Short mmCIF file of C-alpha atoms in Angstrom, two decimals:
data_model
loop_
_atom_site.label_atom_id
_atom_site.label_comp_id
_atom_site.label_asym_id
_atom_site.label_seq_id
_atom_site.Cartn_x
_atom_site.Cartn_y
_atom_site.Cartn_z
CA MET A 1 173.63 116.69 9.66
CA ILE A 2 172.78 119.56 12.06
CA ARG A 3 170.29 118.94 14.96
CA VAL A 4 168.17 122.08 15.52
CA HIS A 5 166.38 122.52 18.79
CA GLN A 6 163.01 124.18 19.62
CA VAL A 7 161.81 125.18 16.19
CA LYS A 8 158.51 126.78 17.03
CA LEU A 9 155.66 127.03 14.55
CA PRO A 10 151.99 127.87 14.73
CA ILE A 11 149.19 125.29 14.55
CA PRO A 12 148.57 124.51 11.80
CA HIS A 13 151.46 125.33 9.51
CA SER A 14 152.58 124.44 5.98
CA GLU A 15 155.79 122.70 4.84
CA GLU A 16 156.81 125.97 3.23
CA GLN A 17 156.54 127.69 6.59
CA PHE A 18 158.60 124.81 8.12
CA ARG A 19 161.40 125.19 5.61
CA LYS A 20 161.39 128.95 6.03
CA LYS A 21 161.70 128.70 9.72
CA LEU A 22 164.61 126.18 9.53
CA ALA A 23 166.42 128.50 7.21
CA GLN A 24 165.93 131.51 9.56
CA THR A 25 167.07 129.47 12.53
CA LEU A 26 170.23 128.36 10.75
CA ARG A 27 170.80 131.70 9.16
CA VAL A 28 171.05 130.21 5.65
CA PRO A 29 169.17 130.75 2.34
CA GLU A 30 166.12 128.57 2.12
CA GLY A 31 167.53 126.97 -1.04
CA GLN A 32 170.35 125.53 0.98
CA ILE A 33 168.05 123.20 2.95
CA GLN A 34 168.91 120.00 1.27
CA LYS A 35 166.89 117.64 3.37
CA TYR A 36 165.50 117.42 6.92
CA GLU A 37 164.15 114.78 9.28
CA ILE A 38 161.86 115.55 12.23
CA ARG A 39 163.18 113.90 15.32
CA LYS A 40 160.65 115.20 17.79
CA GLN A 41 157.38 117.03 17.84
CA SER A 42 155.78 118.32 21.02
CA LEU A 43 153.01 120.71 21.92
CA ASP A 44 153.94 123.92 23.61
CA ALA A 45 150.83 125.04 25.63
CA ARG A 46 152.53 127.24 28.30
CA LYS A 47 150.79 130.31 26.94
CA LYS A 48 147.40 128.85 26.14
CA PRO A 49 145.20 129.43 24.40
CA GLN A 50 148.08 130.41 22.23
CA LEU A 51 149.62 127.04 21.15
CA PHE A 52 152.74 126.09 19.20
CA TYR A 53 154.37 123.03 17.87
CA SER A 54 157.97 122.73 19.06
CA TYR A 55 160.25 120.54 16.83
CA THR A 56 163.69 119.03 17.02
CA VAL A 57 164.97 118.53 13.49
CA ASP A 58 168.02 117.11 11.80
CA VAL A 59 168.94 119.23 8.81
CA SER A 60 171.45 118.83 6.00
CA VAL A 61 173.02 122.01 4.58
CA PRO A 62 176.30 122.82 2.78
CA LYS A 63 179.28 123.68 4.91
CA GLU A 64 177.76 122.54 8.19
CA ALA A 65 180.76 123.21 10.34
CA GLN A 66 180.79 126.90 9.26
CA VAL A 67 176.96 127.11 9.86
CA LEU A 68 177.37 125.70 13.40
CA LYS A 69 180.06 128.21 14.31
CA ARG A 70 177.67 131.11 14.06
CA LEU A 71 174.96 129.39 16.17
CA LYS A 72 174.65 128.99 19.94
CA GLU A 73 174.75 125.41 21.29
CA SER A 74 171.17 125.89 22.61
CA VAL A 75 169.97 126.47 19.14
CA ALA A 76 171.72 123.75 17.22
CA GLY A 77 174.58 121.21 17.33
CA LYS A 78 175.96 118.30 15.34
CA ALA A 79 173.38 115.53 14.99
CA PRO A 80 174.40 112.38 16.79
CA GLU A 81 175.25 109.56 14.34
CA LYS A 82 174.68 106.63 16.78
CA ARG A 83 172.06 104.13 15.55
CA TYR A 84 170.92 100.98 17.15
CA GLN A 85 173.33 98.03 16.58
CA PHE A 86 172.45 94.36 17.03
CA PRO A 87 175.54 92.42 18.21
CA GLU A 88 177.49 90.03 16.14
CA SER A 89 176.70 86.36 16.61
CA GLY A 90 178.52 84.42 19.27
CA THR A 91 180.51 81.23 18.96
CA GLU A 92 178.70 78.75 21.14
CA MET A 93 176.53 76.25 19.26
CA LEU A 94 172.78 75.87 19.92
CA ARG A 95 171.61 72.26 20.28
CA HIS A 96 168.00 73.24 20.03
CA ARG A 97 166.06 76.28 18.87
CA PRO A 98 165.24 79.04 21.34
CA VAL A 99 161.78 78.96 22.78
CA ILE A 100 159.81 82.08 23.83
CA VAL A 101 156.82 81.77 26.04
CA GLY A 102 154.32 84.60 25.42
CA CYS A 103 153.58 86.75 22.31
CA GLY A 104 153.14 90.14 24.09
CA PRO A 105 155.55 92.97 23.21
CA ALA A 106 158.49 91.46 24.99
CA GLY A 107 158.19 88.04 23.41
CA LEU A 108 157.13 89.38 20.01
CA PHE A 109 160.18 91.72 19.76
CA CYS A 110 162.56 89.21 21.12
CA GLY A 111 161.22 86.68 18.53
CA TYR A 112 161.37 89.24 15.80
CA MET A 113 165.01 90.11 16.37
CA LEU A 114 166.07 86.48 16.75
CA ALA A 115 164.19 85.54 13.55
CA LEU A 116 165.71 88.51 11.67
CA HIS A 117 169.22 87.43 12.58
CA GLY A 118 168.97 83.69 11.80
CA TYR A 119 168.02 81.97 15.24
CA ARG A 120 164.64 80.56 14.03
CA PRO A 121 162.91 80.97 17.46
CA ILE A 122 159.76 78.99 18.49
CA LEU A 123 157.08 81.24 20.04
CA ILE A 124 154.28 79.71 21.96
CA GLU A 125 151.14 81.65 23.14
CA ARG A 126 148.31 80.23 25.19
CA GLY A 127 145.90 82.59 23.53
CA ALA A 128 144.62 83.09 20.01
CA PRO A 129 146.11 84.86 17.10
CA VAL A 130 145.12 88.56 17.18
CA GLU A 131 142.36 88.23 14.48
CA GLU A 132 140.66 85.35 16.41
CA ARG A 133 141.31 87.09 19.72
CA MET A 134 139.54 90.33 18.56
CA LYS A 135 136.34 88.22 18.01
CA ASP A 136 136.73 86.49 21.42
CA VAL A 137 137.01 89.81 23.24
CA GLU A 138 134.13 91.45 21.35
CA MET A 139 131.99 88.35 22.21
CA PHE A 140 132.99 88.66 25.87
CA TRP A 141 131.98 92.39 25.94
CA GLN A 142 128.61 91.70 24.27
CA THR A 143 127.60 88.54 26.07
CA GLY A 144 129.70 88.12 29.13
CA TYR A 145 131.11 84.81 27.96
CA LEU A 146 134.80 84.66 29.05
CA ASP A 147 137.34 82.46 27.34
CA PRO A 148 140.09 82.30 30.07
CA ASP A 149 142.81 81.79 27.43
CA SER A 150 141.79 84.37 24.86
CA ASN A 151 140.67 87.72 26.36
CA VAL A 152 141.96 91.20 26.98
CA GLN A 153 144.92 89.82 29.00
CA PHE A 154 145.85 86.70 26.99
CA GLY A 155 146.50 86.33 23.25
CA GLU A 156 148.80 87.58 20.52
CA GLY A 157 150.02 91.11 21.17
CA GLY A 158 149.53 90.86 24.95
CA ALA A 159 147.44 93.07 27.27
CA GLY A 160 148.66 96.27 25.61
CA THR A 161 146.78 95.38 22.42
CA PHE A 162 143.58 96.45 24.15
CA SER A 163 144.80 99.75 25.56
CA ASP A 164 145.53 103.21 24.15
CA GLY A 165 148.67 101.78 22.43
CA LYS A 166 150.82 104.36 24.16
CA LEU A 167 154.46 104.05 23.18
CA ASN A 168 156.13 106.64 25.42
CA THR A 169 158.40 105.30 28.10
CA LEU A 170 160.53 106.64 30.95
CA VAL A 171 163.32 104.02 30.25
CA LYS A 172 166.68 105.69 29.54
CA ASP A 173 167.69 104.69 26.11
CA PRO A 174 171.31 105.59 25.26
CA ASP A 175 171.60 102.63 22.86
CA GLY A 176 168.68 103.56 20.59
CA ARG A 177 166.51 100.53 21.40
CA GLY A 178 163.34 102.68 21.93
CA ALA A 179 163.78 104.33 18.54
CA GLU A 180 164.34 100.90 16.99
CA VAL A 181 161.05 99.59 18.47
CA LEU A 182 159.23 102.58 17.02
CA ARG A 183 160.88 102.08 13.72
CA ILE A 184 159.87 98.48 13.56
CA PHE A 185 156.27 99.38 14.51
CA ALA A 186 156.13 101.86 11.67
CA GLU A 187 157.72 99.48 9.19
CA HIS A 188 154.89 96.99 9.91
CA GLY A 189 151.94 99.32 9.56
CA ALA A 190 151.88 101.92 12.38
CA PRO A 191 151.65 105.60 11.43
CA GLU A 192 155.10 107.23 10.76
CA ASP A 193 154.48 109.97 13.21
CA ILE A 194 155.06 107.64 16.15
CA CYS A 195 158.79 107.92 15.40
CA TYR A 196 158.86 111.58 16.40
CA VAL A 197 155.78 112.80 18.26
CA ASN A 198 156.47 113.41 21.99
CA LYS A 199 153.73 111.12 23.26
CA PRO A 200 153.32 108.46 20.45
CA HIS A 201 150.36 106.15 20.41
CA ILE A 202 148.92 103.65 17.84
CA GLY A 203 145.47 102.71 19.03
CA THR A 204 143.97 99.31 19.32
CA ASP A 205 142.55 99.20 15.79
CA ILE A 206 145.98 99.78 14.19
CA LEU A 207 148.07 97.83 16.75
CA THR A 208 146.21 94.67 15.95
CA LYS A 209 147.33 94.90 12.25
CA VAL A 210 150.87 95.74 13.21
CA VAL A 211 151.08 92.66 15.49
CA ARG A 212 149.78 90.42 12.76
CA ASN A 213 152.38 91.81 10.30
CA MET A 214 155.20 91.27 12.80
CA ARG A 215 154.09 87.59 13.26
CA GLU A 216 154.17 87.05 9.47
CA PHE A 217 157.66 88.49 9.40
CA ILE A 218 158.81 86.09 12.06
CA LEU A 219 157.40 83.14 10.10
CA LYS A 220 158.89 84.36 6.80
CA HIS A 221 162.27 84.45 8.50
CA GLY A 222 162.24 80.89 9.78
CA GLY A 223 160.49 81.25 13.14
CA ASP A 224 157.50 79.28 14.30
CA VAL A 225 154.45 80.64 16.22
CA PHE A 226 152.10 78.25 17.99
CA PHE A 227 148.82 79.55 19.36
CA HIS A 228 146.50 77.86 21.92
CA THR A 229 149.68 76.38 23.40
CA GLN A 230 150.38 76.83 27.11
CA MET A 231 153.64 76.01 28.93
CA THR A 232 152.64 73.79 31.89
CA ASP A 233 156.05 72.80 33.27
CA ILE A 234 159.85 73.31 32.84
CA ASP A 235 162.33 70.43 32.61
CA ILE A 236 165.30 71.29 34.80
CA ASN A 237 168.44 69.18 35.10
CA ARG A 238 171.27 70.13 37.41
CA GLY A 239 170.24 73.81 37.38
CA GLN A 240 169.85 73.97 33.58
CA VAL A 241 166.78 74.30 31.43
CA CYS A 242 166.40 71.23 29.22
CA GLY A 243 162.87 71.72 27.76
CA ILE A 244 159.27 72.59 28.54
CA MET A 245 155.99 70.66 28.64
CA VAL A 246 153.13 72.30 26.75
CA LYS A 247 149.38 71.71 26.58
CA HIS A 248 147.69 72.33 23.31
CA LEU A 249 144.33 74.01 23.94
CA PRO A 250 141.45 73.34 23.88
CA GLU A 251 141.91 69.60 23.30
CA GLY A 252 144.38 69.33 26.14
CA LYS A 253 146.95 67.25 24.32
CA ASP A 254 150.50 67.49 25.95
CA SER A 255 153.83 67.50 24.28
CA TYR A 256 157.47 68.25 25.03
CA ILE A 257 159.77 70.83 23.39
CA GLU A 258 163.51 70.48 23.91
CA THR A 259 165.48 73.74 24.45
CA GLU A 260 168.40 74.99 26.50
CA VAL A 261 167.39 78.65 25.87
CA LEU A 262 163.94 79.59 27.26
CA ILE A 263 162.77 83.17 27.17
CA LEU A 264 159.96 83.59 29.78
CA ALA A 265 157.69 86.51 28.75
CA PRO A 266 154.19 85.55 29.87
CA GLY A 267 152.77 88.90 30.70
CA HIS A 268 151.59 90.21 34.19
CA SER A 269 148.39 88.16 34.32
CA ALA A 270 149.81 84.66 33.83
CA ARG A 271 148.90 83.76 37.40
CA ASP A 272 148.60 80.00 36.94
CA THR A 273 152.11 80.06 35.29
CA PHE A 274 153.67 81.92 38.20
CA PHE A 275 152.18 79.47 40.70
CA ARG A 276 153.56 76.49 38.72
CA LEU A 277 156.96 78.04 38.47
CA TYR A 278 156.96 78.70 42.17
CA GLU A 279 156.05 75.16 42.85
CA ARG A 280 158.96 74.03 40.63
CA GLY A 281 161.37 76.00 42.76
CA VAL A 282 161.89 78.91 40.31
CA ALA A 283 163.04 81.80 42.63
CA MET A 284 160.85 84.91 42.48
CA GLU A 285 160.00 87.75 44.79
CA PRO A 286 157.04 89.95 45.58
CA LYS A 287 157.07 93.53 44.35
CA SER A 288 155.12 96.75 44.53
CA PHE A 289 152.36 97.53 42.09
CA ALA A 290 149.46 99.98 41.92
CA VAL A 291 145.78 99.52 42.55
CA GLY A 292 142.72 101.84 42.04
CA VAL A 293 139.83 102.77 39.84
CA ARG A 294 139.16 104.23 36.43
CA ALA A 295 138.00 107.78 36.29
CA GLU A 296 135.91 109.11 33.35
CA HIS A 297 135.47 112.73 32.42
CA PRO A 298 134.00 114.51 29.30
CA GLN A 299 136.88 114.80 26.79
CA LYS A 300 135.80 118.39 26.03
CA MET A 301 136.35 119.30 29.61
CA ILE A 302 139.92 117.90 29.44
CA ASN A 303 140.52 119.64 26.07
CA MET A 304 139.55 122.98 27.63
CA ALA A 305 141.78 122.45 30.60
CA GLN A 306 144.88 121.52 28.59
CA TYR A 307 144.41 123.64 25.41
CA GLY A 308 142.25 126.54 26.42
CA ASP A 309 139.31 127.63 24.28
CA GLN A 310 140.21 126.71 20.74
CA PRO A 311 138.26 127.17 17.47
CA GLU A 312 137.25 123.97 15.78
CA GLU A 313 139.75 124.39 12.89
CA ILE A 314 142.59 124.31 15.47
CA GLN A 315 141.10 121.59 17.68
CA GLN A 316 141.03 119.15 14.77
CA TYR A 317 144.88 119.33 14.50
CA LEU A 318 145.39 119.00 18.30
CA GLY A 319 143.21 115.87 18.72
CA ALA A 320 142.04 114.72 22.21
CA ALA A 321 144.04 116.15 25.00
CA ALA A 322 145.88 113.92 27.53
CA TYR A 323 146.82 114.72 31.20
CA LYS A 324 149.08 113.34 33.91
CA VAL A 325 148.31 114.10 37.61
CA THR A 326 150.10 113.17 40.82
CA ALA A 327 149.70 114.04 44.44
CA ASN A 328 151.67 113.32 47.58
CA LEU A 329 149.34 112.85 50.48
CA GLU A 330 149.77 113.90 54.12
CA ASN A 331 150.16 110.27 55.17
CA GLY A 332 153.14 109.80 52.94
CA ARG A 333 151.31 107.85 50.16
CA GLY A 334 151.15 108.85 46.51
CA VAL A 335 148.26 108.77 44.27
CA TYR A 336 148.56 109.31 40.50
CA SER A 337 147.08 108.84 37.06
CA PHE A 338 148.13 105.86 35.01
CA CYS A 339 147.49 104.70 31.44
CA MET A 340 145.52 107.69 30.52
CA CYS A 341 143.17 107.12 27.41
CA PRO A 342 142.06 110.31 25.56
CA GLY A 343 138.81 109.87 23.79
CA GLY A 344 138.67 106.26 25.02
CA TYR A 345 136.67 103.59 26.73
CA VAL A 346 136.76 101.74 30.02
CA VAL A 347 136.83 98.05 29.25
CA ASN A 348 136.16 94.88 31.15
CA ALA A 349 139.67 93.29 31.24
CA SER A 350 138.88 90.22 33.20
CA SER A 351 140.77 86.91 32.60
CA GLU A 352 139.48 84.62 35.40
CA GLU A 353 135.93 83.45 36.19
CA GLY A 354 134.31 85.14 39.14
CA MET A 355 136.68 88.04 39.12
CA LEU A 356 136.52 91.51 37.43
CA ALA A 357 139.29 93.87 36.47
CA VAL A 358 139.05 97.09 34.26
CA ASN A 359 141.44 98.86 31.95
CA GLY A 360 141.32 101.66 29.49
CA MET A 361 141.35 101.64 25.67
CA SER A 362 141.48 104.03 22.79
CA TYR A 363 141.29 103.71 19.03
CA ARG A 364 143.66 105.55 16.80
CA ASP A 365 141.41 108.54 16.27
CA ARG A 366 140.71 108.97 20.01
CA ALA A 367 137.26 110.22 18.98
CA GLY A 368 135.27 108.86 22.01
CA GLU A 369 133.10 111.08 24.18
CA ASN A 370 135.14 110.67 27.37
CA ALA A 371 138.64 110.76 28.65
CA ASN A 372 139.63 108.07 31.18
CA SER A 373 142.64 107.12 33.27
CA ALA A 374 143.40 104.88 36.17
CA ILE A 375 143.69 106.68 39.47
CA VAL A 376 145.84 104.43 41.51
CA VAL A 377 147.80 104.02 44.71
CA THR A 378 150.99 102.09 45.07
CA VAL A 379 150.79 99.05 47.29
CA SER A 380 153.92 97.39 48.62
CA PRO A 381 154.52 93.88 49.94
CA GLU A 382 154.16 95.27 53.45
CA ASP A 383 150.65 96.52 52.53
CA TYR A 384 149.36 93.23 51.30
CA GLY A 385 151.22 90.94 53.66
CA ALA A 386 153.73 89.18 51.59
CA GLU A 387 154.11 85.84 53.34
CA ASP A 388 155.54 84.46 50.15
CA ALA A 389 156.31 85.71 46.59
CA LEU A 390 152.78 85.14 45.37
CA ALA A 391 150.92 87.25 47.97
CA GLY A 392 150.42 90.08 45.55
CA ILE A 393 148.51 87.80 43.25
CA ARG A 394 146.21 86.68 46.07
CA PHE A 395 145.65 90.30 46.96
CA GLN A 396 144.74 91.16 43.33
CA ARG A 397 142.31 88.24 43.19
CA GLU A 398 140.52 89.22 46.27
CA LEU A 399 139.89 92.69 44.97
CA GLU A 400 138.69 91.31 41.64
CA ARG A 401 136.27 88.97 43.43
CA ARG A 402 134.91 91.95 45.36
CA ALA A 403 134.48 93.89 42.09
CA TYR A 404 132.75 90.95 40.41
CA GLU A 405 130.42 90.53 43.34
CA ALA A 406 129.62 94.32 43.58
CA GLY A 407 128.60 94.44 39.90
CA LYS A 408 127.22 90.97 39.74
CA GLY A 409 129.55 90.20 36.91
CA LYS A 410 129.21 93.72 35.29
CA ILE A 411 131.57 96.65 35.58
CA PRO A 412 130.71 98.46 38.85
CA VAL A 413 130.34 102.22 38.39
CA GLU A 414 129.90 105.03 40.96
CA ARG A 415 129.74 108.79 40.83
CA LEU A 416 132.58 110.56 42.63
CA GLU A 417 130.18 112.35 44.94
CA ASP A 418 128.94 108.89 46.24
CA PHE A 419 132.46 107.55 46.35
CA LEU A 420 133.51 110.53 48.64
CA SER A 421 130.47 110.15 50.88
CA LYS A 422 130.96 106.44 51.22
CA THR A 423 127.24 105.74 50.40
CA LYS A 424 126.16 102.20 50.14
CA THR A 425 123.29 103.12 47.74
CA PRO A 426 124.90 105.11 44.89
CA GLN A 427 122.77 107.15 42.55
CA GLU A 428 121.92 106.00 38.99
CA VAL A 429 124.08 107.50 36.26
CA ALA A 430 121.57 107.67 33.31
CA GLU A 431 121.07 111.40 33.69
CA ASN A 432 124.60 112.11 34.72
CA LEU A 433 126.76 114.79 33.23
CA VAL A 434 129.32 112.10 32.37
CA HIS A 435 127.86 109.21 30.29
CA PRO A 436 129.64 105.84 30.77
CA GLN A 437 131.72 104.90 27.79
CA MET A 438 132.44 101.18 28.32
CA LYS A 439 133.17 98.00 26.56
CA GLY A 440 131.18 95.38 28.46
CA GLU A 441 128.08 95.72 30.62
CA TYR A 442 128.11 97.97 33.68
CA CYS A 443 125.89 98.73 36.67
CA VAL A 444 125.79 101.21 39.52
CA ALA A 445 127.43 99.75 42.60
CA ASP A 446 129.45 100.62 45.70
CA VAL A 447 132.91 100.98 44.12
CA ARG A 448 134.55 102.34 47.22
CA GLY A 449 133.49 99.29 49.21
CA ILE A 450 135.60 97.05 46.83
CA LEU A 451 138.85 98.71 48.02
CA PRO A 452 140.80 98.53 51.29
CA GLU A 453 140.23 101.62 53.35
CA PHE A 454 143.67 103.04 52.91
CA ILE A 455 143.37 102.88 49.06
CA GLY A 456 139.85 104.31 49.06
CA ASP A 457 140.85 107.20 51.37
CA ALA A 458 143.91 107.97 49.30
CA ILE A 459 141.92 108.07 46.01
CA ALA A 460 139.33 110.36 47.69
CA GLU A 461 141.96 112.84 48.85
CA GLY A 462 143.80 112.56 45.55
CA MET A 463 140.64 113.37 43.39
CA ASN A 464 140.01 116.52 45.55
CA THR A 465 143.64 117.55 44.99
CA PHE A 466 143.54 116.93 41.27
CA GLY A 467 140.41 119.24 41.05
CA GLN A 468 142.81 122.04 41.97
CA LYS A 469 145.09 121.32 39.02
CA ILE A 470 142.44 120.44 36.30
CA ARG A 471 139.22 122.36 36.51
CA GLY A 472 136.22 119.87 36.82
CA PHE A 473 138.33 116.86 37.69
CA ASP A 474 136.56 116.54 40.97
CA HIS A 475 133.05 117.30 39.56
CA PRO A 476 130.48 115.20 41.54
CA ASP A 477 129.41 113.43 38.38
CA THR A 478 132.82 112.14 37.51
CA LEU A 479 132.50 108.30 37.12
CA LEU A 480 134.73 105.90 38.95
CA SER A 481 134.79 102.20 38.00
CA GLY A 482 136.74 99.27 39.39
CA VAL A 483 138.77 97.53 39.94
CA GLU A 484 142.10 98.64 38.31
CA SER A 485 144.34 95.90 39.56
CA ARG A 486 146.64 94.91 36.61
CA THR A 487 148.88 97.97 36.39
CA SER A 488 152.03 95.85 36.51
CA SER A 489 153.25 92.49 37.59
CA PRO A 490 153.08 91.66 41.36
CA VAL A 491 156.21 89.43 41.10
CA ARG A 492 159.68 89.75 39.83
CA ILE A 493 161.74 86.72 38.61
CA PRO A 494 165.32 87.62 39.38
CA ARG A 495 168.00 87.65 36.69
CA ASP A 496 171.72 88.35 36.82
CA ALA A 497 173.98 90.55 34.56
CA ASP A 498 173.69 88.12 31.65
CA MET A 499 169.88 88.30 31.83
CA GLN A 500 169.51 84.72 33.10
CA HIS A 501 167.80 83.27 36.12
CA GLN A 502 169.87 81.17 38.54
CA ILE A 503 168.41 78.34 36.56
CA ARG A 504 170.73 78.61 33.58
CA GLY A 505 169.08 78.98 30.24
CA LEU A 506 166.08 80.62 31.66
CA PHE A 507 165.75 84.35 30.65
CA PRO A 508 162.95 86.15 32.49
CA CYS A 509 161.72 88.91 30.14
CA GLY A 510 159.28 91.73 30.01
CA GLU A 511 156.37 93.04 32.18
CA GLY A 512 155.28 89.73 33.60
CA ALA A 513 158.83 88.95 34.83
CA GLY A 514 158.95 92.34 36.58
CA TYR A 515 161.27 94.22 34.09
CA ALA A 516 158.93 96.52 32.20
CA GLY A 517 155.85 98.72 32.49
CA GLY A 518 154.17 99.25 29.09
CA ILE A 519 154.45 98.35 25.53
CA THR A 520 157.69 100.07 24.69
CA SER A 521 159.63 99.15 27.81
CA ALA A 522 158.54 95.54 27.39
CA ALA A 523 159.63 95.56 23.78
CA ILE A 524 162.97 97.05 24.74
CA ASP A 525 163.50 94.30 27.22
CA GLY A 526 162.72 91.73 24.49
CA LEU A 527 165.46 93.35 22.39
CA LYS A 528 167.94 93.14 25.28
CA ILE A 529 167.28 89.45 25.74
CA ALA A 530 167.64 88.74 22.05
CA GLU A 531 170.92 90.71 22.02
CA MET A 532 172.30 88.65 24.91
CA ILE A 533 171.40 85.36 23.25
CA ALA A 534 172.82 86.37 19.90
CA ALA A 535 176.08 87.60 21.39
CA ARG A 536 176.57 84.18 22.98
CA PHE A 537 175.29 81.67 20.36
CA GLN A 538 175.82 80.90 16.73
CA LYS A 539 172.92 81.33 14.32
CA TRP A 540 170.65 78.26 14.01
CA MET A 541 171.63 76.46 10.75
#
């Protein structure tokens, strides 16, 4: 096949227009277009309000070599044939089935691939299956009753289940793992367009169904998934994993699972697990992460800034606009947007009593009134005083306690004007230009007072700078809520070239272990671990 680059078409366009454009680009009769497959679709808004879709397309035509000879390399080239390949099984015999701790993207995809290829993994998850988890989370948002083991952070699908379901990643992917992750998502119920749109997203409402379907696939292929089951200890003998102790919630019954292959994929909020591992002598190290607030703006304002003034018939094809903003400050720090949710909601994402964290979430249609994103500042171990590997967790907890106290258990919200002036008595937001779009109760509070001075000052300077890039971004009525503290894991569990910890048989995996930052990168890491295990061991018979 021939890969054609930068095929530009108006918004909207028909399939007939698409085929005609391909034929013109390749300089062949339209009837010679045998088949085509869209590899990438992006929006070209450089000349807004005049907008275009730009496509990369693989096309099959007769005499492809001759066609390519008359085209510039910038226009088209031979389509790469490389596809994702799972390794052949190794020769070492497994004495016990592999065990995966955590059913977020890393654990789920690792389990999926191992099950598919005959390794019959055992997955344990402290939280609930996604259907039950949805009810627990909705109950929390409505009543404030928090289940510490089934919430926005814990449960099947991981923390990313209650997000925008963004699937773009900055991870370099020469082996096709990212494309394989998207293919598997689509095969289990995600929209097909995630395989080619430039910034794919699923949405919480669709992602929950996809996660359930993937679990059923694992079970069908010989795996087991145990919910309400928390790892409480690791059995280590002479530097080798021998098994794990688990507690079955909520009754608290303990049991032991033998294994010499333990994939540790607990997610970035498994703080009690990290403390227990540290006590058991599992080496880990502190790492940088980001802290800040959620900013809400009217989605129509963001659409105007990103698309220009568009008629309704065009806007319906474009959907809610996204943005990404960054700034380097005079003091050398950076402030930037993170996990932007077009047409979304700010959600109470707490997982511990007496503490409060926020996140952003969108449904598939992104039809909410507001856009929101985290506006965050990177904090290093030097910033939070890393006297040991767990100092970052203590720092997060302190900020979340302050947020809980500021809002008296509700999400604390503050207008940007009050945040900038450092007022201790913020104005009410009922008549505000921006109306809070939140899951969970909220109240007006001193959000800036939650943050260390260097973070608050950086966000204030950053918001003013972003107002020069996106008109209205620094509007006085912009809403800020806090605290955004769970951007990534505050620890890293080291692993070597064969993906194992110095404790042999222990495979740190995904975002919680410090090797990913989002749904797709975590899933890719899960694939890498599965590949390493399969290349070493025989299938489970």
